[in-house]
Short mmCIF file of C-alpha atoms in Angstrom, two decimals:
data_model
loop_
_atom_site.label_atom_id
_atom_site.label_comp_id
_atom_site.label_asym_id
_atom_site.label_seq_id
_atom_site.Cartn_x
_atom_site.Cartn_y
_atom_site.Cartn_z
CA MET V 1 112.13 -217.33 -17.78
CA PRO V 2 112.11 -214.68 -20.55
CA VAL V 3 115.10 -214.69 -22.86
CA PHE V 4 116.20 -211.16 -21.94
CA LEU V 5 116.30 -212.08 -18.23
CA ARG V 6 118.42 -215.14 -18.94
CA ARG V 7 120.80 -212.99 -20.95
CA THR V 8 120.90 -210.36 -18.21
CA PHE V 9 121.74 -212.99 -15.60
CA ARG V 10 124.46 -214.39 -17.85
CA VAL V 11 126.00 -210.94 -18.29
CA LEU V 12 125.94 -210.38 -14.52
CA ALA V 13 127.47 -213.80 -13.97
CA VAL V 14 130.25 -212.96 -16.42
CA VAL V 15 130.93 -209.59 -14.75
CA LEU V 16 131.05 -211.12 -11.28
CA ALA V 17 133.23 -214.01 -12.40
CA VAL V 18 135.62 -211.64 -14.14
CA LEU V 19 135.93 -209.31 -11.14
CA VAL V 20 136.02 -211.82 -8.32
CA VAL V 21 139.54 -213.14 -8.99
CA PRO V 22 141.38 -209.79 -8.80
CA ALA V 23 139.10 -208.61 -5.97
CA VAL V 24 139.86 -211.64 -3.81
CA GLY V 25 143.56 -211.36 -4.61
CA ALA V 26 143.59 -207.65 -3.78
CA THR V 27 141.83 -208.27 -0.46
CA PHE V 28 144.36 -210.87 0.66
CA SER V 29 147.26 -208.74 -0.56
CA ALA V 30 146.05 -205.64 1.30
CA LEU V 31 145.48 -207.61 4.50
CA ALA V 32 149.00 -209.00 4.22
CA ALA V 33 150.47 -205.55 3.56
CA PHE V 34 148.81 -203.93 6.57
CA GLY V 35 149.35 -206.98 8.77
CA ALA V 36 153.09 -206.84 8.06
CA LEU V 37 153.37 -203.32 9.49
CA TYR V 38 153.22 -204.47 13.11
CA ALA V 39 154.08 -208.14 12.73
CA PRO V 40 156.11 -209.21 15.78
CA GLY V 41 159.57 -210.63 15.31
CA PRO V 42 160.82 -214.02 16.48
CA GLU V 43 161.55 -214.76 20.13
CA ARG V 44 164.94 -213.35 21.07
CA PRO V 45 166.83 -212.77 24.33
CA VAL V 46 166.19 -209.36 25.83
CA PRO V 47 169.47 -207.43 26.05
CA ALA V 48 170.64 -206.36 29.48
CA VAL V 49 169.70 -202.86 30.57
CA ALA V 50 172.38 -200.40 29.50
CA PRO V 51 173.42 -197.70 31.97
CA ILE V 52 171.00 -194.82 31.47
CA PRO V 53 171.98 -191.66 33.35
CA HIS V 54 169.41 -189.42 35.00
CA ASP V 55 170.05 -185.78 35.83
CA PRO V 56 167.50 -184.50 38.38
CA ALA V 57 168.22 -180.95 37.23
CA LYS V 58 166.83 -181.66 33.75
CA PRO V 59 163.19 -182.15 32.78
CA THR V 60 162.28 -185.74 31.89
CA ALA V 61 160.69 -186.66 28.56
CA ALA V 62 159.10 -190.10 28.17
CA VAL V 63 158.23 -191.50 24.73
CA VAL V 64 155.66 -194.23 25.41
CA VAL V 65 155.22 -197.36 23.30
CA GLY V 66 152.57 -200.03 23.66
CA ASP V 67 153.07 -203.78 23.95
CA ASN V 68 151.90 -204.18 20.33
CA GLY V 69 154.18 -201.49 18.96
CA ALA V 70 153.90 -198.02 17.47
CA VAL V 71 154.64 -196.08 14.28
CA VAL V 72 158.41 -195.93 13.90
CA SER V 73 158.66 -192.24 12.93
CA ASP V 74 156.24 -191.17 15.67
CA VAL V 75 158.63 -192.69 18.22
CA LEU V 76 162.09 -192.05 16.83
CA ALA V 77 161.78 -188.54 15.36
CA PRO V 78 160.60 -186.83 18.60
CA TYR V 79 163.07 -188.96 20.57
CA GLU V 80 166.09 -187.82 18.55
CA ILE V 81 165.02 -184.18 18.51
CA LEU V 82 164.58 -184.15 22.29
CA ALA V 83 167.86 -186.01 22.83
CA ALA V 84 169.71 -183.69 20.44
CA THR V 85 168.98 -180.70 22.69
CA GLY V 86 170.97 -182.19 25.58
CA ARG V 87 168.44 -180.51 27.87
CA PHE V 88 166.18 -183.47 28.71
CA ASN V 89 166.40 -186.88 30.29
CA VAL V 90 164.82 -188.80 27.39
CA TYR V 91 163.57 -192.37 27.73
CA THR V 92 161.39 -194.76 25.81
CA VAL V 93 158.96 -196.37 28.25
CA ALA V 94 156.49 -199.25 28.04
CA PRO V 95 154.48 -201.56 30.29
CA GLN V 96 157.14 -204.28 29.83
CA ARG V 97 160.76 -204.30 28.80
CA ARG V 98 160.74 -206.61 25.80
CA PRO V 99 161.12 -206.10 22.03
CA VAL V 100 158.14 -204.25 20.56
CA PRO V 101 157.58 -203.88 16.80
CA LEU V 102 157.80 -200.49 15.20
CA THR V 103 156.31 -200.22 11.72
CA GLY V 104 158.44 -201.72 9.01
CA GLY V 105 159.99 -204.47 11.10
CA LEU V 106 162.28 -202.55 13.47
CA ASP V 107 162.11 -203.98 17.00
CA LEU V 108 162.80 -201.59 19.88
CA VAL V 109 163.67 -202.64 23.41
CA PRO V 110 162.25 -199.84 25.61
CA ASP V 111 164.65 -198.17 28.01
CA LEU V 112 162.39 -198.39 31.04
CA THR V 113 159.15 -199.89 32.28
CA PHE V 114 156.61 -197.61 33.89
CA GLY V 115 157.87 -198.82 37.26
CA ASP V 116 161.49 -198.09 36.33
CA LEU V 117 160.56 -194.56 35.36
CA ALA V 118 158.63 -194.03 38.58
CA ALA V 119 161.78 -194.88 40.53
CA ARG V 120 163.47 -191.92 38.84
CA THR V 121 160.55 -189.52 38.72
CA PRO V 122 156.89 -190.30 39.46
CA ILE V 123 155.60 -187.83 36.84
CA ALA V 124 157.41 -187.02 33.62
CA ASP V 125 157.60 -183.41 32.53
CA LEU V 126 156.78 -184.34 28.94
CA VAL V 127 155.02 -187.47 27.64
CA VAL V 128 155.13 -188.19 23.89
CA VAL V 129 152.33 -190.46 22.62
CA PRO V 130 152.77 -192.03 19.15
CA ALA V 131 150.22 -193.90 17.06
CA PHE V 132 149.42 -197.43 18.23
CA PRO V 133 147.95 -200.26 16.15
CA ASP V 134 145.41 -201.17 18.84
CA VAL V 135 143.75 -197.84 19.74
CA GLY V 136 140.72 -198.33 21.98
CA GLU V 137 141.35 -202.04 22.55
CA PRO V 138 141.85 -203.71 25.97
CA SER V 139 145.52 -204.29 25.15
CA THR V 140 146.20 -200.55 25.54
CA LYS V 141 144.78 -200.36 29.10
CA PRO V 142 148.18 -200.41 30.86
CA VAL V 143 149.23 -197.43 28.74
CA THR V 144 145.99 -195.45 29.05
CA ASP V 145 145.92 -195.99 32.83
CA TRP V 146 149.49 -194.72 33.03
CA LEU V 147 148.65 -191.73 30.80
CA ARG V 148 145.78 -190.74 33.09
CA THR V 149 148.17 -190.77 36.04
CA GLN V 150 150.72 -188.67 34.18
CA ALA V 151 148.09 -186.15 33.06
CA ALA V 152 146.67 -185.87 36.58
CA GLY V 153 150.19 -185.20 37.85
CA GLY V 154 150.68 -182.26 35.48
CA ALA V 155 152.71 -183.77 32.64
CA GLN V 156 152.80 -181.93 29.34
CA LEU V 157 151.27 -184.25 26.73
CA LEU V 158 152.39 -184.36 23.10
CA SER V 159 150.51 -186.69 20.77
CA VAL V 160 152.05 -187.48 17.39
CA CYS V 161 149.85 -188.41 14.43
CA ASN V 162 147.20 -190.90 15.56
CA GLY V 163 148.58 -190.84 19.08
CA SER V 164 145.71 -188.43 19.70
CA GLY V 165 143.44 -191.46 19.34
CA VAL V 166 145.27 -193.11 22.24
CA LEU V 167 144.68 -190.02 24.39
CA ALA V 168 141.06 -189.79 23.25
CA SER V 169 140.47 -193.44 24.17
CA ALA V 170 141.79 -192.62 27.65
CA GLY V 171 139.24 -189.78 27.98
CA LEU V 172 142.01 -187.18 28.12
CA LEU V 173 140.80 -185.15 25.14
CA ASP V 174 137.15 -184.68 26.11
CA GLY V 175 136.29 -181.01 25.78
CA ARG V 176 139.72 -180.26 24.35
CA SER V 177 140.96 -179.28 20.87
CA ALA V 178 143.20 -181.74 19.06
CA THR V 179 144.21 -182.94 15.62
CA SER V 180 145.34 -186.16 13.98
CA HIS V 181 146.43 -187.64 10.66
CA TRP V 182 144.22 -186.55 7.77
CA LEU V 183 143.51 -190.18 6.85
CA ARG V 184 142.17 -191.03 10.33
CA ILE V 185 140.65 -187.84 11.71
CA GLY V 186 137.18 -188.58 10.29
CA GLU V 187 137.11 -191.92 12.08
CA PHE V 188 138.13 -190.25 15.34
CA GLU V 189 135.42 -187.62 14.93
CA ALA V 190 132.86 -190.45 14.87
CA ASP V 191 134.45 -192.47 17.69
CA TYR V 192 135.23 -189.56 20.05
CA PRO V 193 132.62 -186.83 19.48
CA ALA V 194 133.46 -185.08 22.79
CA VAL V 195 136.74 -183.89 21.25
CA ASN V 196 136.98 -180.71 19.18
CA TRP V 197 138.85 -182.18 16.22
CA VAL V 198 140.75 -179.54 14.24
CA ARG V 199 141.57 -180.07 10.57
CA GLY V 200 144.16 -178.43 8.35
CA GLN V 201 146.86 -177.66 10.95
CA ARG V 202 150.19 -179.39 11.52
CA PHE V 203 149.76 -179.06 15.30
CA VAL V 204 147.24 -177.75 17.80
CA ASP V 205 148.35 -176.17 21.08
CA ASP V 206 145.77 -176.58 23.85
CA GLY V 207 147.94 -175.72 26.83
CA ASP V 208 149.20 -178.88 28.54
CA LEU V 209 148.13 -180.83 25.46
CA VAL V 210 149.82 -180.40 22.09
CA SER V 211 148.64 -182.68 19.29
CA THR V 212 150.14 -183.02 15.83
CA ALA V 213 148.73 -184.10 12.49
CA GLY V 214 150.44 -186.61 10.20
CA ILE V 215 153.69 -188.37 10.93
CA LEU V 216 156.38 -185.73 10.33
CA SER V 217 154.14 -182.99 11.69
CA GLY V 218 155.39 -184.51 14.92
CA ILE V 219 158.71 -182.75 14.27
CA ASP V 220 156.97 -179.37 14.23
CA GLY V 221 155.02 -180.22 17.38
CA THR V 222 158.14 -181.41 19.19
CA LEU V 223 160.06 -178.27 18.27
CA HIS V 224 157.09 -176.17 19.42
CA VAL V 225 157.08 -177.88 22.81
CA ILE V 226 160.85 -177.46 23.16
CA LYS V 227 160.47 -173.78 22.34
CA ARG V 228 157.84 -173.43 25.07
CA MET V 229 159.63 -175.51 27.71
CA ILE V 230 163.28 -174.56 27.10
CA GLY V 231 163.47 -171.71 24.58
CA PRO V 232 163.46 -170.85 20.86
CA ASP V 233 167.25 -170.97 20.49
CA VAL V 234 167.37 -174.55 21.76
CA ALA V 235 164.53 -175.54 19.42
CA ALA V 236 166.31 -173.94 16.44
CA ALA V 237 169.55 -175.72 17.30
CA ALA V 238 167.73 -179.07 17.56
CA ALA V 239 166.09 -178.54 14.16
CA ALA V 240 169.48 -177.80 12.62
CA GLU V 241 171.02 -180.84 14.31
CA VAL V 242 168.55 -183.23 12.63
CA GLY V 243 168.47 -181.33 9.32
CA TRP V 244 164.87 -180.05 9.51
CA GLN V 245 164.78 -176.83 7.49
CA HIS V 246 161.02 -176.40 7.09
CA THR V 247 160.35 -173.42 9.36
CA ASP V 248 156.92 -172.78 7.85
CA PRO V 249 155.78 -176.09 6.32
CA PRO V 250 152.49 -176.33 4.41
CA VAL V 251 149.43 -177.21 6.42
CA THR V 252 148.21 -180.77 6.55
CA PRO V 253 145.38 -181.79 4.19
CA GLU V 254 142.01 -181.47 5.89
CA ALA V 255 140.85 -184.89 4.73
CA GLY V 256 141.26 -187.31 1.90
CA MET V 257 141.42 -190.83 0.56
CA PRO V 258 144.45 -192.93 -0.28
CA ASP V 259 145.97 -192.13 -3.66
CA PRO V 260 145.28 -194.68 -6.42
CA VAL V 261 148.92 -195.74 -6.33
CA ALA V 262 148.57 -196.75 -2.67
CA ILE V 263 145.58 -198.94 -3.55
CA ILE V 264 147.53 -200.52 -6.41
CA ASN V 265 150.55 -201.20 -4.21
CA ALA V 266 148.56 -202.61 -1.32
CA GLY V 267 146.24 -204.70 -3.46
CA PHE V 268 148.29 -205.94 -6.36
CA ILE V 269 151.93 -206.28 -5.32
CA TRP V 270 151.45 -209.89 -4.30
CA LEU V 271 155.16 -210.73 -4.00
CA PRO V 272 156.66 -207.50 -2.63
CA PRO V 273 160.42 -206.99 -2.81
CA LYS V 274 162.26 -207.84 0.41
CA ILE V 275 164.62 -205.11 1.57
CA GLY V 276 167.17 -205.83 4.26
CA VAL V 277 168.00 -202.84 6.46
CA LEU V 278 171.37 -203.30 8.13
CA LEU V 279 171.57 -201.73 11.58
CA THR V 280 174.98 -200.40 12.61
CA GLU V 281 176.16 -198.88 15.87
CA GLY V 282 175.52 -195.17 16.32
CA THR V 283 173.06 -194.61 13.46
CA GLY V 284 170.73 -191.67 13.96
CA GLU V 285 167.21 -192.47 15.05
CA ILE V 286 165.66 -190.34 12.30
CA GLU V 287 167.89 -192.02 9.73
CA LEU V 288 166.60 -195.41 10.86
CA ALA V 289 162.97 -194.30 10.87
CA SER V 290 163.23 -192.75 7.42
CA VAL V 291 164.11 -196.09 5.83
CA PHE V 292 161.69 -198.31 7.76
CA ASP V 293 158.75 -195.90 7.42
CA THR V 294 159.31 -194.84 3.81
CA HIS V 295 160.16 -198.21 2.25
CA GLY V 296 158.54 -200.62 4.69
CA GLY V 297 155.73 -198.59 6.23
CA GLN V 298 154.09 -196.04 3.95
CA SER V 299 154.97 -197.04 0.38
CA LEU V 300 153.15 -200.41 0.65
CA ALA V 301 155.46 -201.49 -2.19
CA ALA V 302 158.07 -203.53 -0.27
CA ARG V 303 158.78 -205.28 3.01
CA THR V 304 161.72 -204.30 5.20
CA ILE V 305 163.54 -206.48 7.70
CA ALA V 306 166.04 -205.34 10.34
CA LEU V 307 169.40 -207.12 10.23
CA THR V 308 172.76 -206.85 11.95
CA ALA V 309 176.09 -208.25 10.85
CA ASP V 310 176.23 -210.75 13.71
CA GLY V 311 172.55 -211.04 14.62
CA GLY V 312 173.10 -209.22 17.92
CA PRO V 313 171.53 -206.01 19.29
CA VAL V 314 172.77 -202.52 18.40
CA ARG V 315 172.45 -199.09 19.97
CA SER V 316 171.52 -195.96 18.07
CA ARG V 317 173.16 -192.54 18.19
CA HIS V 318 171.41 -191.50 21.39
CA GLY V 319 171.39 -194.91 23.05
CA LEU V 320 168.22 -196.73 22.01
CA THR V 321 168.48 -200.52 21.84
CA PHE V 322 167.26 -202.45 18.80
CA VAL V 323 167.27 -206.19 18.19
CA PRO V 324 167.40 -207.52 14.61
CA ARG V 325 165.17 -210.18 13.15
CA ALA V 326 168.09 -212.03 11.56
CA GLY V 327 171.80 -211.91 10.91
CA LEU V 328 173.02 -210.62 7.56
CA ALA V 329 174.64 -213.86 6.35
CA GLY V 330 171.51 -215.96 6.89
CA ALA V 331 169.08 -213.47 5.35
CA ALA V 332 171.14 -212.13 2.44
CA PRO V 333 170.27 -214.77 -0.20
CA ASP V 334 166.55 -213.92 0.10
CA LEU V 335 166.98 -210.15 -0.20
CA ASP V 336 166.26 -207.98 -3.22
CA ARG V 337 168.14 -204.99 -1.78
CA LEU V 338 170.34 -204.24 1.22
CA LEU V 339 170.09 -200.70 2.57
CA VAL V 340 172.48 -199.33 5.19
CA PRO V 341 171.04 -196.25 6.96
CA GLY V 342 173.25 -193.54 8.36
CA ALA V 343 175.37 -190.78 6.84
CA ALA V 344 178.35 -192.13 8.80
CA ALA V 345 177.85 -195.81 7.91
CA ARG V 346 180.91 -197.32 6.24
CA GLY V 347 182.68 -200.57 5.51
CA VAL V 348 179.91 -203.16 5.40
CA VAL V 349 181.37 -206.38 4.05
CA PRO V 350 179.03 -207.70 1.33
CA VAL V 351 177.82 -211.28 1.46
CA ASP V 352 178.83 -213.32 -1.59
CA ASP V 353 175.32 -214.47 -2.48
CA GLY V 354 173.51 -211.33 -1.35
CA PRO V 355 172.90 -207.87 -2.83
CA ALA V 356 175.56 -205.18 -2.52
CA PRO V 357 175.09 -202.74 0.38
CA GLU V 358 173.56 -199.38 -0.56
CA TYR V 359 174.41 -196.44 1.69
CA VAL V 360 171.13 -194.60 1.37
CA HIS V 361 172.12 -191.53 3.43
CA HIS V 362 175.43 -190.81 1.73
CA GLN V 363 173.52 -188.31 -0.40
CA PRO V 364 173.03 -184.82 1.07
CA GLY V 365 169.72 -183.70 2.54
CA PHE V 366 167.26 -184.39 5.32
CA ALA V 367 167.08 -188.14 5.94
CA TYR V 368 163.47 -188.55 4.78
CA GLU V 369 164.03 -186.49 1.63
CA VAL V 370 166.99 -188.70 0.70
CA THR V 371 164.98 -191.86 1.33
CA VAL V 372 161.96 -190.64 -0.65
CA ARG V 373 164.29 -189.89 -3.58
CA ASP V 374 165.66 -193.42 -3.27
CA LEU V 375 162.11 -194.78 -3.29
CA ALA V 376 161.33 -192.87 -6.49
CA GLY V 377 164.39 -194.24 -8.24
CA SER V 378 163.98 -197.83 -7.07
CA THR V 379 160.18 -198.05 -7.31
CA ASP V 380 158.41 -195.14 -9.02
CA VAL V 381 157.68 -191.44 -8.63
CA ALA V 382 153.96 -191.88 -7.90
CA THR V 383 154.72 -194.17 -4.95
CA ALA V 384 157.35 -191.74 -3.67
CA ARG V 385 154.92 -188.82 -3.82
CA TRP V 386 152.32 -190.87 -1.97
CA ALA V 387 154.88 -191.74 0.73
CA ALA V 388 155.80 -188.06 1.12
CA LYS V 389 152.13 -187.11 1.32
CA VAL V 390 151.22 -189.67 3.97
CA LEU V 391 154.39 -188.86 5.92
CA GLU V 392 153.50 -185.15 5.66
CA LEU V 393 156.97 -184.44 4.33
CA PRO V 394 157.00 -181.10 2.45
CA ALA V 395 157.97 -182.24 -1.03
CA ASP V 396 156.91 -179.49 -3.45
CA SER V 397 160.54 -178.67 -4.25
CA LEU V 398 161.80 -182.26 -4.00
CA VAL V 399 163.15 -183.48 -7.36
CA LEU V 400 162.15 -187.12 -7.90
CA ASP V 401 163.58 -189.22 -10.72
CA GLY V 402 162.41 -192.68 -11.66
CA PRO V 403 159.61 -194.55 -13.44
CA ALA V 404 156.41 -192.52 -13.42
CA TRP V 405 154.04 -195.28 -12.29
CA PRO V 406 154.02 -198.91 -11.02
CA TRP V 407 152.94 -200.34 -14.36
CA VAL V 408 153.46 -204.03 -13.58
CA PRO V 409 151.09 -204.22 -10.57
CA THR V 410 148.66 -201.95 -12.43
CA LEU V 411 148.53 -204.16 -15.51
CA PHE V 412 148.45 -207.41 -13.55
CA PRO V 413 144.78 -207.16 -12.43
CA LEU V 414 143.82 -206.08 -15.95
CA LEU V 415 145.48 -209.24 -17.26
CA LEU V 416 143.59 -211.32 -14.71
CA ILE V 417 140.31 -209.70 -15.78
CA LEU V 418 141.05 -210.44 -19.42
CA LEU V 419 141.95 -214.06 -18.68
CA ALA V 420 138.91 -214.54 -16.46
CA GLY V 421 136.70 -212.90 -19.09
CA ALA V 422 138.11 -215.14 -21.82
CA ALA V 423 137.55 -218.23 -19.68
CA VAL V 424 133.94 -217.28 -18.92
CA ALA V 425 133.27 -216.42 -22.58
CA TRP V 426 134.68 -219.80 -23.61
CA TRP V 427 132.49 -221.58 -21.03
CA LEU V 428 129.35 -219.71 -22.17
CA SER V 429 130.09 -220.44 -25.82
CA ARG V 430 130.62 -224.11 -25.07
CA SER V 431 127.36 -224.25 -23.08
CA ARG V 432 125.47 -222.60 -25.95
CA ARG V 433 126.82 -225.10 -28.48
CA ALA V 434 125.92 -227.98 -26.18
CA ARG V 435 122.31 -226.76 -25.91
CA ARG V 436 122.02 -226.47 -29.68
CA ARG V 437 123.14 -230.06 -30.11
#
């Protein structure tokens, strides 16, 4: 073999050897990060059904979740806004009544099964469809069958974020206009070409189908539906109740790729910080979602775990039931931080060998804005801006203080490349000396 070819092959071998270590590590890290989003919790007893009133004079809104979970903000933000009006019967519904994982490690026990809801009303007036982790897979069939029945009966459909993919997989968007999250809409255009996918809008109104773009665009879509079904004054009051002040938010990006900081966080934070999120009675649903989705869902920089003081279930402000994955005392020694959501949360007794409780919503502002500011201060500003972008939280005027960039995970792969390069160079030099001898 000519000398120059041997040298070329050696250079390629060095390059591949140098890159393979961080590449393999990044692949496993990213798989772990995304796998953690919907990881199911341990087996726990299912709490007894709490009394859930039903007023036949009010329209019924059903927020559906699948057996494998849903995006936490897609479920909880529309739920709280609808419940805050006092003008709807609002339920979370699912094929089975058992804990289902919402992103970030918050396990919801649905209010009703599909059969339970049918006993109250065969067709809901409004069905809210969040993003599922298993769009288009056989596991969603109980939900898509139920959605077809609801649509045929005249229900108003509201998809949030990639919930439009669930409706598309059920054939309910064929020939219709719809939108989705800017990170996923290109994939849906390829998978469901019969749909007129609309880019660059926070929501699309196609009559009995309203679809929204990224995660917090669901707030705008929910308020729009309330305005249509009940009236603008009720919608305005609901927005004020949850602290949403963005009456004319910027449009969603038409398309895009993950920011470099998201790639760094997913690929090179190999031992992510563990954040305990202490659930307390009566916390607002949006307050809960803001912590689990910002820190544990979208930042890709940490893992969150739901805890309660005694390890038992809790109920949120408007009556949703959540079961924790552990009690505080048992989990505290392994935690890096302990966050307590809720503006009204008080009096958590710290565990001797655990971190001090941090009351994340004691600062003024909309729950997600407060949590994104906390993310900037505890992690870095670039990660916080990425979280706001992927959440579709208007953040142009949001003041973020903290480190500018996640330097440690950024420098770590560079260190690996240098070490791998040094090792390969040493091996090549040793081989060359051996041949000369």
